[in-house]
Amino acid sequence: MSADIQEEYDKIYRYCYFKVGNSTLAEDLAQETFLKYFAQNSYIEHGKKLAYLYTIARNICLDAYRKKQPEELTDVIPDAENSFERLELNIAIRQALKTLPEQERELLLFRYVNELSVGEIAVVTGISRFAVYRRTNSALASLKALLKEEDFL
C-alpha cells in the first residue's frame, strides 16, 4: 500500500472510530469506504479525493449507526503505563465532547485528530472557510469552558 493511501486510510479509520467508538467496526467501515471509492471508477482521478472519501465514510457510518449493533463485551484491561490522571483527563474530554453538538465534534475531529486544513474541512463539510474557522474556535472555547467547570484546565 502506498504511503499516500496508508495516510488516507488512517484518517478515514480515525474518523470512523470517532463516529462509532468501536475499533473493529471502524476498521470494517474504513475498508468499506475504500471499496466503494475504488468501485467508483468515474471519480478516482478528479481531485478532492479525501473529501470524497470522507463523504463516503460519513454515509457508511450513518448506515452503521442506523443498524446499531449490540455492544461487545471485552476482557481487556487498560495498560498499567497509563497514569490515573491521564485516564481521568481522557474521560473528562470524552464526556465534554459528548455534550457538544455533533457538527462541532466533527469539526474538532477533522481539525485536530485528522489534521485537515481549514480549506479541506470546508470542502468536506460544504461550508465556507470562514465558517469552519469560526465554528472550530467556538467549539474549542466551549470545550475549554466545560473542562474548566470540571477543574481540568
Coordinates of N, CA, C and O in Angstrom, one line a residue:
M1 N 0.9 -1.2 0.0 CA 0.0 0.0 0.0 C 0.9 1.2 0.0 O 1.9 1.3 0.8
S2 N 0.6 2.2 -0.9 CA 1.5 3.4 -0.9 C 1.3 4.2 0.3 O 0.3 4.1 1.0
A3 N 2.3 5.1 0.6 CA 2.2 5.9 1.8 C 1.0 6.8 1.8 O 0.4 7.1 2.8
D4 N 0.7 7.4 0.6 CA -0.4 8.3 0.5 C -1.8 7.6 0.8 O -2.6 8.1 1.6
I5 N -2.0 6.4 0.3 CA -3.2 5.7 0.6 C -3.2 5.2 2.1 O -4.3 5.3 2.7
Q6 N -2.1 4.9 2.6 CA -2.0 4.5 4.0 C -2.4 5.6 4.9 O -3.1 5.5 5.9
E7 N -1.9 6.8 4.6 CA -2.2 8.0 5.4 C -3.7 8.3 5.3 O -4.3 8.6 6.3
E8 N -4.3 8.2 4.1 CA -5.7 8.5 3.9 C -6.5 7.4 4.6 O -7.5 7.7 5.2
Y9 N -6.1 6.2 4.6 CA -6.8 5.1 5.3 C -6.8 5.4 6.8 O -7.8 5.2 7.4
D10 N -5.6 5.8 7.3 CA -5.5 6.1 8.8 C -6.5 7.2 9.1 O -7.2 7.2 10.2
K11 N -6.6 8.3 8.3 CA -7.5 9.4 8.6 C -9.0 8.9 8.5 O -9.8 9.3 9.4
I12 N -9.3 8.1 7.5 CA -10.7 7.6 7.4 C -11.0 6.6 8.6 O -12.1 6.7 9.2
Y13 N -10.0 5.8 9.0 CA -10.2 4.9 10.1 C -10.5 5.7 11.4 O -11.4 5.4 12.2
R14 N -9.7 6.8 11.7 CA -9.9 7.6 12.8 C -11.2 8.3 12.8 O -11.9 8.4 13.9
Y15 N -11.6 8.7 11.7 CA -13.0 9.4 11.5 C -14.0 8.3 11.9 O -15.0 8.6 12.6
C16 N -14.0 7.2 11.3 CA -15.0 6.1 11.6 C -14.9 5.7 13.0 O -16.0 5.5 13.6
Y17 N -13.7 5.6 13.6 CA -13.7 5.2 15.0 C -14.3 6.3 15.9 O -15.0 6.0 16.9
F18 N -14.1 7.6 15.6 CA -14.7 8.6 16.3 C -16.2 8.6 16.2 O -16.9 8.8 17.2
K19 N -16.7 8.2 15.1 CA -18.2 8.1 14.9 C -18.8 6.9 15.6 O -19.9 7.1 16.1
V20 N -18.2 5.8 15.5 CA -18.8 4.5 16.0 C -18.3 4.1 17.4 O -18.9 3.3 18.1
G21 N -17.0 4.5 17.8 CA -16.5 4.1 19.1 C -16.1 2.7 19.2 O -16.0 2.2 20.3
N22 N -15.9 2.0 18.1 CA -15.6 0.5 18.2 C -14.5 0.3 17.2 O -14.7 0.5 16.0
S23 N -13.3 -0.1 17.6 CA -12.2 -0.2 16.7 C -12.4 -1.3 15.6 O -12.0 -1.0 14.4
T24 N -13.0 -2.4 15.9 CA -13.3 -3.4 14.9 C -14.3 -2.9 13.8 O -14.0 -3.1 12.6
L25 N -15.3 -2.3 14.3 CA -16.3 -1.8 13.4 C -15.8 -0.7 12.6 O -16.0 -0.5 11.4
A26 N -15.0 0.2 13.2 CA -14.3 1.3 12.5 C -13.4 0.8 11.3 O -13.4 1.4 10.2
E27 N -12.7 -0.3 11.6 CA -11.8 -0.8 10.6 C -12.7 -1.4 9.4 O -12.3 -1.1 8.3
D28 N -13.7 -2.1 9.7 CA -14.6 -2.6 8.7 C -15.2 -1.4 7.9 O -15.3 -1.5 6.6
L29 N -15.6 -0.3 8.5 CA -16.2 0.8 7.8 C -15.2 1.5 7.0 O -15.5 1.9 5.9
A30 N -14.0 1.6 7.5 CA -12.9 2.3 6.7 C -12.6 1.4 5.4 O -12.5 2.0 4.3
Q31 N -12.6 0.1 5.6 CA -12.3 -0.8 4.4 C -13.5 -0.7 3.4 O -13.3 -0.6 2.2
E32 N -14.7 -0.6 3.9 CA -15.9 -0.5 3.1 C -15.8 0.9 2.3 O -16.2 0.9 1.1
T33 N -15.4 1.9 3.0 CA -15.2 3.2 2.4 C -14.3 3.1 1.2 O -14.7 3.6 0.1
F34 N -13.2 2.5 1.3 CA -12.2 2.4 0.2 C -12.7 1.5 -0.9 O -12.5 1.8 -2.1
L35 N -13.4 0.4 -0.5 CA -14.0 -0.4 -1.5 C -15.0 0.3 -2.4 O -15.0 0.2 -3.6
K36 N -15.8 1.1 -1.8 CA -16.8 1.9 -2.5 C -16.1 3.0 -3.3 O -16.5 3.3 -4.5
Y37 N -15.1 3.6 -2.8 CA -14.3 4.6 -3.5 C -13.7 4.0 -4.8 O -13.9 4.6 -5.9
F38 N -13.1 2.8 -4.7 CA -12.4 2.3 -5.8 C -13.4 1.7 -6.8 O -13.1 1.5 -8.0
A39 N -14.6 1.4 -6.4 CA -15.7 0.9 -7.2 C -16.2 2.0 -8.1 O -16.7 1.7 -9.2
Q40 N -16.0 3.2 -7.7 CA -16.5 4.4 -8.5 C -15.3 4.9 -9.4 O -14.7 5.8 -9.1
N41 N -15.1 4.2 -10.5 CA -14.0 4.5 -11.4 C -14.1 5.9 -12.0 O -13.1 6.5 -12.3
S42 N -15.3 6.4 -12.1 CA -15.5 7.7 -12.7 C -15.0 8.9 -11.9 O -14.7 9.9 -12.4
Y43 N -14.8 8.7 -10.6 CA -14.4 9.8 -9.7 C -12.9 9.8 -9.3 O -12.3 10.8 -8.9
I44 N -12.3 8.6 -9.5 CA -11.0 8.4 -8.9 C -9.9 9.5 -9.2 O -9.2 9.9 -8.4
E45 N -9.9 10.0 -10.5 CA -8.9 10.9 -10.9 C -9.4 12.4 -11.0 O -8.8 13.2 -11.7
H46 N -10.4 12.7 -10.3 CA -11.0 14.1 -10.4 C -10.6 15.0 -9.3 O -11.3 16.0 -9.1
G47 N -9.6 14.7 -8.5 CA -9.2 15.5 -7.4 C -10.1 15.5 -6.2 O -11.1 14.8 -6.2
K48 N -9.7 16.2 -5.2 CA -10.5 16.2 -3.9 C -10.9 14.8 -3.4 O -12.0 14.5 -3.0
K49 N -9.9 13.9 -3.6 CA -10.1 12.5 -3.2 C -10.4 12.4 -1.7 O -11.4 11.6 -1.4
L50 N -9.8 13.1 -0.8 CA -10.0 13.0 0.6 C -11.4 13.4 0.9 O -12.1 12.8 1.8
A51 N -11.9 14.5 0.3 CA -13.2 15.0 0.6 C -14.3 13.9 0.2 O -15.2 13.7 0.9
Y52 N -14.0 13.3 -1.0 CA -14.9 12.3 -1.4 C -14.9 11.0 -0.5 O -15.9 10.5 -0.2
L53 N -13.7 10.7 0.0 CA -13.6 9.6 0.9 C -14.3 9.9 2.2 O -15.0 9.0 2.8
Y54 N -14.2 11.1 2.7 CA -14.9 11.5 3.9 C -16.5 11.4 3.7 O -17.2 11.1 4.6
T55 N -16.9 11.8 2.6 CA -18.3 11.8 2.3 C -18.8 10.4 2.3 O -19.9 10.1 2.9
I56 N -18.1 9.5 1.7 CA -18.5 8.1 1.7 C -18.4 7.5 3.1 O -19.4 6.8 3.5
A57 N -17.4 7.8 3.8 CA -17.2 7.3 5.2 C -18.4 7.9 6.1 O -18.9 7.1 6.9
R58 N -18.8 9.1 5.9 CA -19.9 9.7 6.7 C -21.2 8.9 6.4 O -21.9 8.5 7.4
N59 N -21.4 8.6 5.2 CA -22.7 7.9 4.8 C -22.6 6.5 5.4 O -23.6 6.0 5.9
I60 N -21.5 5.8 5.3 CA -21.4 4.5 5.8 C -21.5 4.4 7.3 O -22.2 3.5 7.8
C61 N -20.9 5.4 8.0 CA -21.1 5.5 9.4 C -22.5 5.7 9.8 O -23.0 5.1 10.8
L62 N -23.2 6.6 9.1 CA -24.6 6.8 9.4 C -25.4 5.5 9.2 O -26.3 5.2 10.0
D63 N -25.1 4.8 8.1 CA -25.8 3.5 7.9 C -25.5 2.5 9.1 O -26.4 1.8 9.5
A64 N -24.3 2.5 9.5 CA -23.9 1.6 10.6 C -24.6 2.0 11.9 O -25.1 1.2 12.7
Y65 N -24.7 3.3 12.1 CA -25.4 3.8 13.3 C -26.9 3.5 13.3 O -27.5 3.1 14.3
R66 N -27.5 3.5 12.1 CA -28.9 3.1 12.0 C -29.1 1.6 12.3 O -30.1 1.3 12.9
K67 N -28.1 0.8 12.0 CA -28.2 -0.6 12.3 C -28.0 -0.9 13.7 O -28.5 -1.9 14.2
K68 N -27.2 -0.1 14.4 CA -26.9 -0.2 15.8 C -26.8 -1.6 16.3 O -27.7 -2.2 16.8
Q69 N -25.6 -2.1 16.3 CA -25.3 -3.5 16.7 C -25.1 -3.5 18.2 O -24.6 -2.5 18.8
P70 N -25.3 -4.7 18.8 CA -25.1 -4.8 20.3 C -23.6 -4.5 20.6 O -22.7 -4.9 19.8
E71 N -23.4 -3.9 21.7 CA -22.0 -3.7 22.2 C -21.3 -4.9 22.6 O -21.9 -5.8 23.3
E72 N -20.1 -5.1 22.2 CA -19.3 -6.3 22.5 C -18.7 -6.1 23.9 O -18.3 -5.0 24.3
L73 N -18.7 -7.2 24.7 CA -18.1 -7.2 26.0 C -16.6 -7.7 25.8 O -16.4 -8.7 25.2
T74 N -15.7 -7.0 26.4 CA -14.3 -7.4 26.3 C -13.7 -7.5 27.7 O -14.1 -6.9 28.6
D75 N -12.7 -8.3 27.7 CA -11.9 -8.5 29.0 C -10.6 -7.8 29.0 O -9.7 -8.1 29.7
V76 N -10.5 -6.8 28.1 CA -9.3 -6.0 28.0 C -9.1 -5.1 29.2 O -10.0 -4.4 29.6
I77 N -7.9 -5.2 29.8 CA -7.6 -4.4 30.9 C -6.6 -3.3 30.4 O -5.7 -3.6 29.7
P78 N -6.9 -2.0 30.7 CA -6.0 -0.9 30.3 C -4.6 -1.1 30.7 O -4.3 -1.7 31.7
D79 N -3.6 -0.6 29.9 CA -2.2 -0.7 30.2 C -1.9 -0.1 31.6 O -2.5 1.0 32.0
A80 N -1.0 -0.7 32.3 CA -0.6 -0.1 33.6 C 0.2 1.1 33.4 O 0.3 1.9 34.4
E81 N 0.7 1.4 32.2 CA 1.6 2.5 32.0 C 0.8 3.8 32.0 O 1.3 4.9 32.4
N82 N -0.5 3.8 31.7 CA -1.3 5.0 31.7 C -1.6 5.4 33.1 O -2.0 4.7 34.0
S83 N -1.2 6.6 33.4 CA -1.4 7.1 34.7 C -2.9 7.4 35.0 O -3.7 7.6 34.1
F84 N -3.3 7.4 36.2 CA -4.7 7.7 36.6 C -5.1 9.1 36.1 O -6.2 9.2 35.7
E85 N -4.2 10.0 36.2 CA -4.6 11.4 35.8 C -4.9 11.5 34.4 O -5.8 12.2 33.9
R86 N -4.1 10.8 33.6 CA -4.3 10.8 32.1 C -5.6 10.2 31.8 O -6.3 10.7 30.9
L87 N -5.9 9.1 32.4 CA -7.1 8.4 32.2 C -8.3 9.2 32.6 O -9.3 9.3 31.9
E88 N -8.2 9.9 33.7 CA -9.2 10.8 34.2 C -9.4 12.0 33.2 O -10.6 12.3 32.9
L89 N -8.4 12.5 32.7 CA -8.5 13.6 31.7 C -9.1 13.1 30.4 O -10.0 13.8 29.8
N90 N -8.7 11.9 29.9 CA -9.4 11.4 28.7 C -10.9 11.2 28.9 O -11.6 11.5 28.0
I91 N -11.3 10.7 30.1 CA -12.7 10.5 30.3 C -13.4 11.9 30.4 O -14.5 12.0 29.8
A92 N -12.8 12.8 31.0 CA -13.4 14.2 31.1 C -13.5 14.8 29.7 O -14.5 15.4 29.3
I93 N -12.5 14.6 28.8 CA -12.5 15.2 27.5 C -13.6 14.5 26.7 O -14.4 15.1 26.0
R94 N -13.7 13.1 26.8 CA -14.8 12.4 26.1 C -16.2 12.9 26.5 O -17.1 13.0 25.7
Q95 N -16.4 13.0 27.8 CA -17.7 13.5 28.3 C -18.0 14.9 27.8 O -19.1 15.2 27.5
A96 N -17.0 15.7 27.9 CA -17.2 17.1 27.4 C -17.5 17.1 25.9 O -18.4 17.9 25.5
L97 N -16.8 16.3 25.1 CA -17.1 16.2 23.7 C -18.5 15.8 23.4 O -19.2 16.2 22.5
K98 N -19.0 14.8 24.2 CA -20.4 14.3 24.0 C -21.4 15.4 24.3 O -22.5 15.3 23.7
T99 N -21.1 16.4 25.0 CA -22.1 17.5 25.3 C -22.1 18.5 24.2 O -23.1 19.2 24.1
L100 N -21.0 18.5 23.3 CA -21.0 19.4 22.2 C -22.0 18.9 21.1 O -22.2 17.7 21.0
P101 N -22.5 19.8 20.3 CA -23.3 19.4 19.1 C -22.5 18.6 18.2 O -21.2 18.7 18.1
E102 N -23.1 17.7 17.4 CA -22.5 16.8 16.5 C -21.6 17.5 15.5 O -20.4 17.1 15.3
Q103 N -22.0 18.6 15.0 CA -21.2 19.4 14.0 C -19.9 19.9 14.6 O -18.9 19.8 14.0
E104 N -20.0 20.4 15.8 CA -18.8 20.9 16.5 C -17.8 19.8 16.8 O -16.6 19.9 16.6
R105 N -18.3 18.6 17.2 CA -17.4 17.4 17.4 C -16.7 17.0 16.2 O -15.6 16.7 16.1
E106 N -17.5 17.0 15.1 CA -17.0 16.6 13.8 C -15.9 17.6 13.3 O -14.8 17.2 12.8
L107 N -16.1 18.9 13.5 CA -15.1 19.9 13.1 C -13.8 19.7 13.9 O -12.7 19.8 13.4
L108 N -13.9 19.5 15.2 CA -12.7 19.2 16.0 C -12.0 18.0 15.6 O -10.8 17.9 15.6
L109 N -12.7 16.9 15.3 CA -12.1 15.7 14.8 C -11.3 16.0 13.5 O -10.2 15.6 13.4
F110 N -12.0 16.6 12.6 CA -11.3 16.9 11.3 C -10.0 17.7 11.5 O -9.0 17.4 11.0
R111 N -10.1 18.7 12.4 CA -9.0 19.7 12.5 C -7.9 19.2 13.4 O -6.7 19.3 13.0
Y112 N -8.2 18.5 14.5 CA -7.2 18.2 15.5 C -6.8 16.7 15.5 O -5.7 16.4 15.9
V113 N -7.7 15.8 15.1 CA -7.4 14.4 15.1 C -6.8 14.0 13.7 O -5.8 13.4 13.6
N114 N -7.6 14.4 12.7 CA -7.1 14.1 11.4 C -6.2 15.1 10.7 O -5.8 15.0 9.6
E115 N -6.1 16.2 11.4 CA -5.1 17.3 11.0 C -5.4 17.8 9.6 O -4.5 18.1 8.8
L116 N -6.7 18.0 9.3 CA -7.1 18.6 8.0 C -6.9 20.1 8.1 O -7.1 20.7 9.1
S117 N -6.6 20.8 6.9 CA -6.6 22.2 6.9 C -8.0 22.8 6.9 O -9.0 22.0 6.6
V118 N -8.1 24.1 7.2 CA -9.4 24.7 7.2 C -10.1 24.6 5.8 O -11.3 24.3 5.7
G119 N -9.3 24.7 4.7 CA -9.8 24.6 3.4 C -10.3 23.2 3.1 O -11.4 23.0 2.4
E120 N -9.6 22.2 3.5 CA -10.0 20.8 3.3 C -11.3 20.5 4.1 O -12.2 19.9 3.6
I121 N -11.4 21.0 5.3 CA -12.7 20.9 6.1 C -13.8 21.6 5.4 O -14.9 21.0 5.3
A122 N -13.6 22.7 4.8 CA -14.6 23.4 4.1 C -15.2 22.6 2.9 O -16.4 22.6 2.7
V123 N -14.3 22.0 2.2 CA -14.7 21.1 1.1 C -15.5 19.9 1.6 O -16.5 19.6 1.0
V124 N -15.0 19.3 2.6 CA -15.7 18.1 3.2 C -17.1 18.4 3.7 O -18.1 17.7 3.4
T125 N -17.2 19.5 4.4 CA -18.5 19.8 5.1 C -19.4 20.7 4.2 O -20.6 20.8 4.5
G126 N -18.8 21.4 3.2 CA -19.7 22.2 2.4 C -20.0 23.6 2.9 O -21.0 24.2 2.5
I127 N -19.2 24.0 3.9 CA -19.4 25.4 4.5 C -18.1 26.2 4.1 O -17.1 25.7 3.8
S128 N -18.3 27.5 4.3 CA -17.1 28.4 3.9 C -16.0 28.2 4.9 O -16.1 27.8 6.0
R129 N -14.8 28.6 4.4 CA -13.6 28.5 5.2 C -13.7 29.4 6.5 O -13.3 29.0 7.6
F130 N -14.3 30.6 6.3 CA -14.6 31.5 7.5 C -15.5 30.8 8.5 O -15.2 30.8 9.7
A131 N -16.5 30.1 8.0 CA -17.5 29.4 8.9 C -16.7 28.3 9.6 O -17.0 28.1 10.8
V132 N -15.9 27.6 8.9 CA -15.1 26.5 9.6 C -14.2 27.0 10.7 O -14.2 26.5 11.8
Y133 N -13.5 28.1 10.3 CA -12.6 28.7 11.3 C -13.4 29.2 12.5 O -13.0 28.9 13.7
R134 N -14.5 29.9 12.3 CA -15.3 30.5 13.4 C -15.9 29.4 14.2 O -15.9 29.4 15.5
R135 N -16.5 28.4 13.6 CA -17.1 27.3 14.3 C -16.1 26.4 15.1 O -16.4 25.9 16.2
T136 N -15.0 26.2 14.5 CA -13.9 25.5 15.2 C -13.5 26.2 16.5 O -13.3 25.6 17.5
N137 N -13.2 27.5 16.3 CA -12.9 28.3 17.5 C -14.0 28.3 18.6 O -13.7 28.2 19.8
S138 N -15.2 28.4 18.1 CA -16.3 28.3 19.1 C -16.4 27.0 19.8 O -16.6 26.9 21.0
A139 N -16.2 25.9 19.0 CA -16.2 24.6 19.6 C -15.1 24.4 20.7 O -15.3 23.8 21.7
L140 N -13.9 24.9 20.3 CA -12.8 24.9 21.3 C -13.1 25.7 22.5 O -12.8 25.2 23.6
A141 N -13.7 26.8 22.4 CA -14.0 27.6 23.5 C -15.0 26.9 24.4 O -14.9 26.9 25.6
S142 N -16.0 26.3 23.8 CA -17.0 25.5 24.5 C -16.4 24.4 25.3 O -16.7 24.1 26.4
L143 N -15.5 23.7 24.6 CA -14.8 22.5 25.2 C -13.9 23.0 26.4 O -13.9 22.4 27.4
K144 N -13.2 24.1 26.2 CA -12.4 24.6 27.3 C -13.2 25.0 28.5 O -12.8 24.7 29.6
A145 N -14.3 25.6 28.2 CA -15.2 26.1 29.3 C -15.8 24.8 30.1 O -15.8 24.9 31.3
L146 N -16.1 23.8 29.3 CA -16.6 22.6 30.0 C -15.5 21.9 30.9 O -15.8 21.5 32.0
L147 N -14.3 21.9 30.3 CA -13.2 21.3 31.1 C -12.8 22.2 32.3 O -12.4 21.6 33.3
K148 N -12.9 23.5 32.2 CA -12.7 24.4 33.3 C -13.7 24.2 34.4 O -13.4 24.2 35.6
E149 N -15.0 23.9 34.0 CA -16.0 23.6 35.0 C -15.7 22.4 35.8 O -16.0 22.3 37.0
E150 N -15.0 21.4 35.2 CA -14.6 20.2 35.9 C -13.2 20.3 36.5 O -12.7 19.3 36.9
D151 N -12.6 21.4 36.5 CA -11.3 21.7 37.0 C -10.2 20.9 36.4 O -9.3 20.4 37.0
F152 N -10.3 20.7 35.0 CA -9.2 20.0 34.3 C -8.3 21.0 33.6 O -7.3 20.6 33.1
L153 N -8.6 22.2 33.5 CA -7.7 23.2 32.9 C -7.4 24.3 33.9 O -8.1 24.6 34.8

